[in-house]
């Protein structure tokens, strides 16, 4: 059984992520999307909300699941029984960081390999943070996200604004 994890923040999951998920899932038996519960960043969505959105947008993909994780990616890979870590590469700016992480993980866990999927060109400049920034200033985000995710972003920002940014 070939199992891969796809770790990241996914705050929220974008069409760029989804494209990587679809392509990675077609090459393995099971793909587990790992949502990092990062305490240092202040995310727009809780880790559980991010998992739920990924579950919704991948519900037609039977070999894809999502769960939260904390700590080292390789520990999460081992817990999942995964042999592969999937990452997406957008531009050269991703490359140095990704290479450093992959090399470090390889030293820590030689039995787990990292595989990279290059972005679909139309998503090369798409990131969750760009989407949040566009949404924050009232721009249209529907070309970057699944409709249900876009809806959740609008709702979250509206709640945040009405509660003075406390949610
Ligand atoms: P971001 O907040 O920048 O979207 P994530 O931590 O959520 O980053 O990303 C998880 C993984 O998905 C990383 O390997 C990242 O390079 C990749 N990724 C993010 N956006 C895209 C995209 N538009 N196309 C391809 N890969 C992507």
mmCIF file of C-alpha atoms and ligand atoms in Angstrom:
data_model
loop_
_atom_site.group_PDB
_atom_site.id
_atom_site.type_symbol
_atom_site.label_atom_id
_atom_site.label_comp_id
_atom_site.label_asym_id
_atom_site.label_seq_id
_atom_site.Cartn_x
_atom_site.Cartn_y
_atom_site.Cartn_z
ATOM 1 C CA UNK A 1 0.000 0.000 0.000
ATOM 2 C CA UNK A 2 1.526 3.284 -1.134
ATOM 3 C CA UNK A 3 0.644 6.051 1.289
ATOM 4 C CA UNK A 4 1.611 9.734 0.940
ATOM 5 C CA UNK A 5 1.072 12.752 3.122
ATOM 6 C CA UNK A 6 0.628 16.282 1.806
ATOM 7 C CA UNK A 7 1.469 18.652 4.680
ATOM 8 C CA UNK A 8 0.798 22.384 4.788
ATOM 9 C CA UNK A 9 -1.183 25.193 6.366
ATOM 10 C CA UNK A 10 -4.101 25.197 3.896
ATOM 11 C CA UNK A 11 -5.508 28.403 5.403
ATOM 12 C CA UNK A 12 -7.646 27.965 3.311
ATOM 13 C CA UNK A 13 -7.243 25.228 0.698
ATOM 14 C CA UNK A 14 -6.938 26.848 -2.779
ATOM 15 C CA UNK A 15 -7.451 25.546 -6.322
ATOM 16 C CA UNK A 16 -3.639 25.304 -6.525
ATOM 17 C CA UNK A 17 -3.599 22.921 -3.544
ATOM 18 C CA UNK A 18 -6.534 20.998 -4.972
ATOM 19 C CA UNK A 19 -4.726 20.515 -8.262
ATOM 20 C CA UNK A 20 -1.733 19.027 -6.406
ATOM 21 C CA UNK A 21 -4.081 16.834 -4.315
ATOM 22 C CA UNK A 22 -5.797 15.446 -7.443
ATOM 23 C CA UNK A 23 -2.538 14.703 -9.221
ATOM 24 C CA UNK A 24 -0.835 13.217 -6.160
ATOM 25 C CA UNK A 25 -3.884 11.096 -5.282
ATOM 26 C CA UNK A 26 -3.852 9.522 -8.731
ATOM 27 C CA UNK A 27 -0.317 8.207 -8.136
ATOM 28 C CA UNK A 28 -0.763 6.615 -4.673
ATOM 29 C CA UNK A 29 -3.215 4.311 -2.883
ATOM 30 C CA UNK A 30 -3.905 6.770 -0.106
ATOM 31 C CA UNK A 31 -3.209 10.489 0.252
ATOM 32 C CA UNK A 32 -3.493 12.086 3.679
ATOM 33 C CA UNK A 33 -3.566 15.888 3.694
ATOM 34 C CA UNK A 34 -1.896 17.044 6.917
ATOM 35 C CA UNK A 35 -3.075 20.371 8.291
ATOM 36 C CA UNK A 36 -0.426 21.935 10.466
ATOM 37 C CA UNK A 37 -1.698 23.403 13.712
ATOM 38 C CA UNK A 38 0.765 26.247 13.685
ATOM 39 C CA UNK A 39 0.740 28.134 16.956
ATOM 40 C CA UNK A 40 3.065 30.902 15.802
ATOM 41 C CA UNK A 41 1.077 32.108 12.770
ATOM 42 C CA UNK A 42 -2.379 33.457 13.462
ATOM 43 C CA UNK A 43 -4.535 31.584 10.973
ATOM 44 C CA UNK A 44 -7.873 32.751 9.610
ATOM 45 C CA UNK A 45 -9.414 29.295 10.138
ATOM 46 C CA UNK A 46 -8.913 26.810 12.970
ATOM 47 C CA UNK A 47 -7.145 23.598 12.010
ATOM 48 C CA UNK A 48 -10.431 21.680 12.351
ATOM 49 C CA UNK A 49 -12.197 24.113 10.014
ATOM 50 C CA UNK A 50 -9.376 23.731 7.485
ATOM 51 C CA UNK A 51 -9.649 19.935 7.664
ATOM 52 C CA UNK A 52 -13.415 20.105 7.196
ATOM 53 C CA UNK A 53 -13.076 22.305 4.086
ATOM 54 C CA UNK A 54 -10.497 19.915 2.592
ATOM 55 C CA UNK A 55 -12.847 16.987 3.296
ATOM 56 C CA UNK A 56 -15.660 18.814 1.516
ATOM 57 C CA UNK A 57 -13.684 19.722 -1.602
ATOM 58 C CA UNK A 58 -12.180 16.225 -1.891
ATOM 59 C CA UNK A 59 -15.342 14.267 -1.184
ATOM 60 C CA UNK A 60 -15.345 12.844 -4.723
ATOM 61 C CA UNK A 61 -11.823 11.479 -4.185
ATOM 62 C CA UNK A 62 -12.170 8.253 -2.187
ATOM 63 C CA UNK A 63 -8.450 7.805 -1.448
ATOM 64 C CA UNK A 64 -7.989 11.306 0.021
ATOM 65 C CA UNK A 65 -8.450 12.154 3.697
ATOM 66 C CA UNK A 66 -7.372 15.041 5.908
ATOM 67 C CA UNK A 67 -6.251 15.397 9.500
ATOM 68 C CA UNK A 68 -4.478 17.878 11.725
ATOM 69 C CA UNK A 69 -0.953 17.421 12.998
ATOM 70 C CA UNK A 70 1.579 19.079 15.228
ATOM 71 C CA UNK A 71 5.336 18.912 15.307
ATOM 72 C CA UNK A 72 7.646 17.330 12.775
ATOM 73 C CA UNK A 73 6.358 16.358 9.338
ATOM 74 C CA UNK A 74 8.368 13.128 9.403
ATOM 75 C CA UNK A 75 6.707 12.099 12.691
ATOM 76 C CA UNK A 76 3.333 12.661 11.044
ATOM 77 C CA UNK A 77 4.489 10.637 8.020
ATOM 78 C CA UNK A 78 5.529 7.776 10.302
ATOM 79 C CA UNK A 79 2.247 7.867 12.239
ATOM 80 C CA UNK A 80 0.386 7.608 8.932
ATOM 81 C CA UNK A 81 2.640 4.787 7.684
ATOM 82 C CA UNK A 82 3.541 6.991 4.702
ATOM 83 C CA UNK A 83 6.547 6.444 2.452
ATOM 84 C CA UNK A 84 6.139 9.766 0.649
ATOM 85 C CA UNK A 85 5.792 13.452 1.464
ATOM 86 C CA UNK A 86 4.131 15.457 -1.312
ATOM 87 C CA UNK A 87 4.929 19.128 -1.815
ATOM 88 C CA UNK A 88 3.996 21.604 -4.505
ATOM 89 C CA UNK A 89 6.490 23.834 -6.295
ATOM 90 C CA UNK A 90 5.286 27.123 -7.676
ATOM 91 C CA UNK A 91 8.268 29.271 -8.564
ATOM 92 C CA UNK A 92 11.996 29.313 -7.962
ATOM 93 C CA UNK A 93 11.292 31.104 -4.675
ATOM 94 C CA UNK A 94 9.732 27.902 -3.284
ATOM 95 C CA UNK A 95 12.678 25.816 -4.397
ATOM 96 C CA UNK A 96 15.378 26.737 -1.907
ATOM 97 C CA UNK A 97 13.163 26.311 1.133
ATOM 98 C CA UNK A 98 11.633 23.098 -0.173
ATOM 99 C CA UNK A 99 15.028 21.612 -1.007
ATOM 100 C CA UNK A 100 16.343 22.444 2.456
ATOM 101 C CA UNK A 101 13.329 20.823 4.111
ATOM 102 C CA UNK A 102 13.472 17.742 1.904
ATOM 103 C CA UNK A 103 17.191 17.254 2.598
ATOM 104 C CA UNK A 104 16.678 17.709 6.348
ATOM 105 C CA UNK A 105 13.762 15.292 6.399
ATOM 106 C CA UNK A 106 15.795 12.779 4.429
ATOM 107 C CA UNK A 107 18.506 12.821 7.085
ATOM 108 C CA UNK A 108 15.947 12.496 9.889
ATOM 109 C CA UNK A 109 13.886 9.811 8.165
ATOM 110 C CA UNK A 110 15.713 8.113 5.248
ATOM 111 C CA UNK A 111 12.777 5.747 4.711
ATOM 112 C CA UNK A 112 10.482 8.665 3.782
ATOM 113 C CA UNK A 113 11.013 10.393 0.436
ATOM 114 C CA UNK A 114 9.773 13.816 -0.705
ATOM 115 C CA UNK A 115 8.167 14.162 -4.119
ATOM 116 C CA UNK A 116 7.405 17.475 -5.822
ATOM 117 C CA UNK A 117 4.591 18.342 -8.163
ATOM 118 C CA UNK A 118 5.098 21.463 -10.227
ATOM 119 C CA UNK A 119 2.161 23.809 -10.178
ATOM 120 C CA UNK A 120 -0.288 24.129 -13.014
ATOM 121 C CA UNK A 121 0.877 27.382 -14.649
ATOM 122 C CA UNK A 122 -2.412 29.183 -14.000
ATOM 123 C CA UNK A 123 -1.934 28.619 -10.240
ATOM 124 C CA UNK A 124 1.747 29.573 -10.128
ATOM 125 C CA UNK A 125 1.087 32.833 -8.313
ATOM 126 C CA UNK A 126 -1.669 31.553 -6.077
ATOM 127 C CA UNK A 127 -1.190 31.276 -2.324
ATOM 128 C CA UNK A 128 -3.557 31.219 0.639
ATOM 129 C CA UNK A 129 -2.086 34.473 1.914
ATOM 130 C CA UNK A 130 -2.712 36.260 -1.423
ATOM 131 C CA UNK A 131 -6.310 35.045 -1.384
ATOM 132 C CA UNK A 132 -6.821 36.350 2.168
ATOM 133 C CA UNK A 133 -5.330 39.699 1.239
ATOM 134 C CA UNK A 134 -7.563 40.046 -1.843
ATOM 135 C CA UNK A 135 -10.640 39.045 0.194
ATOM 136 C CA UNK A 136 -9.731 41.429 2.986
ATOM 137 C CA UNK A 137 -9.849 44.362 0.550
ATOM 138 C CA UNK A 138 -13.141 43.192 -0.961
ATOM 139 C CA UNK A 139 -11.709 41.625 -4.126
ATOM 140 C CA UNK A 140 -13.182 38.669 -5.982
ATOM 141 C CA UNK A 141 -11.659 35.377 -4.762
ATOM 142 C CA UNK A 142 -13.920 32.961 -6.606
ATOM 143 C CA UNK A 143 -11.358 32.275 -9.317
ATOM 144 C CA UNK A 144 -8.877 31.047 -6.697
ATOM 145 C CA UNK A 145 -11.070 28.839 -4.483
ATOM 146 C CA UNK A 146 -13.825 26.250 -4.649
ATOM 147 C CA UNK A 147 -17.207 28.003 -4.253
ATOM 148 C CA UNK A 148 -17.815 26.552 -0.793
ATOM 149 C CA UNK A 149 -14.372 27.640 0.423
ATOM 150 C CA UNK A 150 -14.870 31.152 -1.006
ATOM 151 C CA UNK A 151 -18.189 31.314 0.844
ATOM 152 C CA UNK A 152 -16.484 30.323 4.107
ATOM 153 C CA UNK A 153 -13.788 32.994 3.652
ATOM 154 C CA UNK A 154 -16.391 35.733 3.074
ATOM 155 C CA UNK A 155 -18.350 34.579 6.133
ATOM 156 C CA UNK A 156 -15.265 34.386 8.328
ATOM 157 C CA UNK A 157 -14.122 37.872 7.343
ATOM 158 C CA UNK A 158 -17.619 39.276 7.890
ATOM 159 C CA UNK A 159 -17.710 37.700 11.391
ATOM 160 C CA UNK A 160 -14.268 39.027 12.139
ATOM 161 C CA UNK A 161 -15.219 42.534 11.079
ATOM 162 C CA UNK A 162 -18.471 42.501 13.033
ATOM 163 C CA UNK A 163 -16.710 41.264 16.187
ATOM 164 C CA UNK A 164 -13.929 43.833 15.854
ATOM 165 C CA UNK A 165 -11.407 41.215 14.720
ATOM 166 C CA UNK A 166 -11.815 39.047 17.816
ATOM 167 C CA UNK A 167 -12.891 35.771 16.147
HETATM 168 P P1 LIG B 1 0.576 28.627 1.188
HETATM 169 O O1 LIG B 1 0.060 29.259 2.454
HETATM 170 O O2 LIG B 1 1.741 29.361 0.587
HETATM 171 O O3 LIG B 1 -0.496 28.337 0.189
HETATM 172 P P2 LIG B 1 0.793 25.928 2.313
HETATM 173 O O4 LIG B 1 1.624 25.636 3.509
HETATM 174 O O5 LIG B 1 -0.673 25.882 2.524
HETATM 175 O O6 LIG B 1 1.246 27.288 1.651
HETATM 176 O O7 LIG B 1 1.204 24.960 1.111
HETATM 177 C C1 LIG B 1 1.366 23.573 1.230
HETATM 178 C C2 LIG B 1 2.096 23.051 0.016
HETATM 179 O O8 LIG B 1 1.350 23.355 -1.154
HETATM 180 C C3 LIG B 1 3.483 23.638 -0.214
HETATM 181 O O9 LIG B 1 4.313 22.626 -0.747
HETATM 182 C C4 LIG B 1 3.251 24.714 -1.251
HETATM 183 O O10 LIG B 1 4.404 24.953 -2.025
HETATM 184 C C5 LIG B 1 2.167 24.055 -2.072
HETATM 185 N N1 LIG B 1 1.342 25.027 -2.784
HETATM 186 C C6 LIG B 1 0.690 26.091 -2.269
HETATM 187 N N2 LIG B 1 0.032 26.775 -3.237
HETATM 188 C C7 LIG B 1 0.291 26.121 -4.402
HETATM 189 C C8 LIG B 1 -0.057 26.338 -5.784
HETATM 190 N N3 LIG B 1 -0.792 27.386 -6.140
HETATM 191 N N4 LIG B 1 0.411 25.456 -6.711
HETATM 192 C C9 LIG B 1 1.188 24.418 -6.335
HETATM 193 N N5 LIG B 1 1.570 24.168 -5.069
HETATM 194 C C10 LIG B 1 1.136 24.995 -4.109
#
